[in-house]
Amino acid sequence: MATLKYSRQRESIKEFLTGRTDHPTADFVYENMKQIYPNISLGTVYRNLSLLADLGEIQKLSSFGGADRFDARTVPHCHFMCTRCGRVMDVFSEHIDKSLESIAADFKDGQISDYKARFFGICKECLKEESH
Amino acid sequence: MATLKYSRQRESIKEFLTGRTDHPTADFVYENMKQIYPNISLGTVYRNLSLLADLGEIQKLSSFGGADRFDARTVPHCHFMCTRCGRVMDVFSEHIDKSLESIAADFKDGQISDYKARFFGICKECLKEESH
DNA sequence: CTGGTTGCAAAAGTTTTGCAACGAG
DNA sequence: CTCGTTGCAAAACTTTTGCAACCAG
């Protein structure tokens, strides 16, 4: 097994993600990291995002079409994507969490190790605009 | 609105998908279509898969990392992906369907127009191999 | 004819990787 | 010193698109 070594870049990337509630793409992370490390490369960002996801410190979301998104919130939770503006938001609901837990438990032999759910629709901001 | 015209290629693509229970990628569809239309192009496959998805005749699944997958089953349903062999299978469970419906209903203002859920774990085939 | 569809190829977009230099332990 | 990490660039992979020829209605 590879022994992990400290890297400023990796630390900054994780810190950056932790400070946000949206779900940035790798390229967006890259653009922001450039302000701290002008020479950082996109490859480094991808490598660290992958590594952090493997360690379970962040979550990779491959669910929305286009580039993958990354989320520092690692507890199982759902996402809502607005089909009009493309924004991806976390969904908070005990009802939802309980339902998904019971869904996972519904599988035979405890096969489920993880699950993700996402919902599509039009967000309130877009609905507001629509009524103008 | 564009008026749809008949195309043998589109018909074959849809027929191909309908006859399968796995969830092929565009490239896999392309490789198989070549046996019927040796000159068919990947662009045509992508265009028709997109078109069929827009028409609601098939479903595009962007949820599993790597290339998108396509599914002729259009009723809302969940998928299970084996994290070991990568296979993607449909999940049948009244319990799950009811839970997801009630999740969607939990949103205010009927915002939800669609939802997808997927579960990860190790499939029975892989578990069997593991015990050797 | 008209305009949707196709094959082809180029381009765009996303992610991975080989490699030499660098740096943490 | 060792080996994980970085920057850079090339490559791999996935999807979209411009265009002239083609074909369904």
Short mmCIF file of N, CA and C (backbone and C1' of nucleotides) in Angstrom, two decimals, chain B residues 5-6 42-43 46-47 50 60 67-68, chain D residues 13-19 23-25:
data_model
loop_
_atom_site.label_atom_id
_atom_site.label_comp_id
_atom_site.label_asym_id
_atom_site.label_seq_id
_atom_site.Cartn_x
_atom_site.Cartn_y
_atom_site.Cartn_z
N LYS B 5 -38.72 12.24 -39.40
CA LYS B 5 -38.82 11.36 -40.56
C LYS B 5 -38.33 9.97 -40.19
N TYR B 6 -38.81 9.00 -40.91
CA TYR B 6 -38.40 7.64 -40.64
C TYR B 6 -36.92 7.44 -40.96
N LEU B 42 -20.53 6.71 -35.81
CA LEU B 42 -20.76 6.90 -34.38
C LEU B 42 -21.62 8.13 -34.13
N GLY B 43 -21.41 9.17 -34.94
CA GLY B 43 -22.21 10.37 -34.82
C GLY B 43 -23.70 10.10 -34.99
N TYR B 46 -24.99 8.46 -31.82
CA TYR B 46 -25.17 9.46 -30.76
C TYR B 46 -26.38 10.34 -31.03
N ARG B 47 -26.52 10.78 -32.28
CA ARG B 47 -27.65 11.65 -32.62
C ARG B 47 -28.97 10.93 -32.37
N SER B 50 -29.66 10.38 -28.58
CA SER B 50 -30.12 11.64 -28.00
C SER B 50 -31.57 11.92 -28.36
N LYS B 60 -31.47 7.90 -20.85
CA LYS B 60 -30.02 8.06 -20.81
C LYS B 60 -29.58 8.06 -19.36
N ALA B 67 -18.56 6.30 -19.86
CA ALA B 67 -19.53 6.67 -20.88
C ALA B 67 -20.97 6.50 -20.38
N ASP B 68 -21.85 7.31 -20.92
CA ASP B 68 -23.26 7.20 -20.60
C ASP B 68 -23.80 5.87 -21.07
P DC D 13 -8.56 4.50 -24.53
"O5'" DC D 13 -9.86 5.30 -24.11
"C5'" DC D 13 -9.83 6.02 -22.89
"C4'" DC D 13 -11.04 6.92 -22.80
"C3'" DC D 13 -12.27 6.44 -23.58
"O3'" DC D 13 -13.38 6.49 -22.70
"C1'" DC D 13 -11.79 8.69 -24.08
P DT D 14 -14.80 5.84 -23.17
"O5'" DT D 14 -15.69 7.14 -23.42
"C5'" DT D 14 -15.79 8.11 -22.38
"C4'" DT D 14 -16.58 9.29 -22.87
"C3'" DT D 14 -17.85 8.97 -23.67
"O3'" DT D 14 -18.94 9.62 -23.02
"C1'" DT D 14 -16.53 10.59 -24.79
P DT D 15 -20.43 9.49 -23.64
"O5'" DT D 15 -20.54 10.78 -24.57
"C5'" DT D 15 -20.32 12.06 -23.98
"C4'" DT D 15 -20.39 13.12 -25.03
"C3'" DT D 15 -21.62 13.05 -25.94
"O3'" DT D 15 -22.38 14.23 -25.70
"C1'" DT D 15 -19.63 13.49 -27.18
P DT D 16 -23.60 14.67 -26.64
"O5'" DT D 16 -22.92 15.72 -27.63
"C5'" DT D 16 -22.07 16.72 -27.08
"C4'" DT D 16 -21.56 17.64 -28.18
"C3'" DT D 16 -22.65 18.12 -29.15
"O3'" DT D 16 -22.45 19.52 -29.31
"C1'" DT D 16 -20.85 17.16 -30.34
P DT D 17 -23.44 20.40 -30.22
"O5'" DT D 17 -22.67 20.53 -31.60
"C5'" DT D 17 -21.30 20.90 -31.59
"C4'" DT D 17 -20.79 21.05 -33.01
"C3'" DT D 17 -21.85 21.49 -34.03
"O3'" DT D 17 -21.22 22.36 -34.97
"C1'" DT D 17 -20.90 19.48 -34.72
P DG D 18 -22.06 23.50 -35.73
"O5'" DG D 18 -21.28 23.63 -37.10
"C5'" DG D 18 -19.84 23.60 -37.11
"C4'" DG D 18 -19.34 23.29 -38.51
"C3'" DG D 18 -20.26 23.78 -39.63
"O3'" DG D 18 -19.46 24.15 -40.75
"C1'" DG D 18 -20.13 21.41 -39.69
P DC D 19 -20.10 24.81 -42.07
"O5'" DC D 19 -20.18 23.56 -43.06
"C5'" DC D 19 -19.02 22.74 -43.25
"C4'" DC D 19 -19.34 21.63 -44.23
"C3'" DC D 19 -20.44 21.99 -45.22
"O3'" DC D 19 -20.07 21.60 -46.53
"C1'" DC D 19 -20.94 19.95 -44.16
P DC D 23 -29.73 7.47 -50.78
"O5'" DC D 23 -31.08 7.76 -49.98
"C5'" DC D 23 -31.05 7.74 -48.55
"C4'" DC D 23 -32.36 8.30 -48.03
"C3'" DC D 23 -33.60 7.82 -48.79
"O3'" DC D 23 -34.65 7.72 -47.85
"C1'" DC D 23 -33.53 10.15 -48.83
P DA D 24 -35.73 6.51 -47.97
"O5'" DA D 24 -36.93 7.05 -47.08
"C5'" DA D 24 -36.66 7.46 -45.74
"C4'" DA D 24 -37.67 8.50 -45.32
"C3'" DA D 24 -39.12 8.16 -45.68
"O3'" DA D 24 -39.95 8.62 -44.61
"C1'" DA D 24 -38.49 10.17 -46.76
P DG D 25 -41.52 8.39 -44.64
"O5'" DG D 25 -42.07 9.78 -45.19
"C5'" DG D 25 -41.84 10.97 -44.42
"C4'" DG D 25 -42.58 12.11 -45.08
"C3'" DG D 25 -43.98 11.76 -45.59
"O3'" DG D 25 -44.85 12.86 -45.40
"C1'" DG D 25 -42.69 12.56 -47.37
#
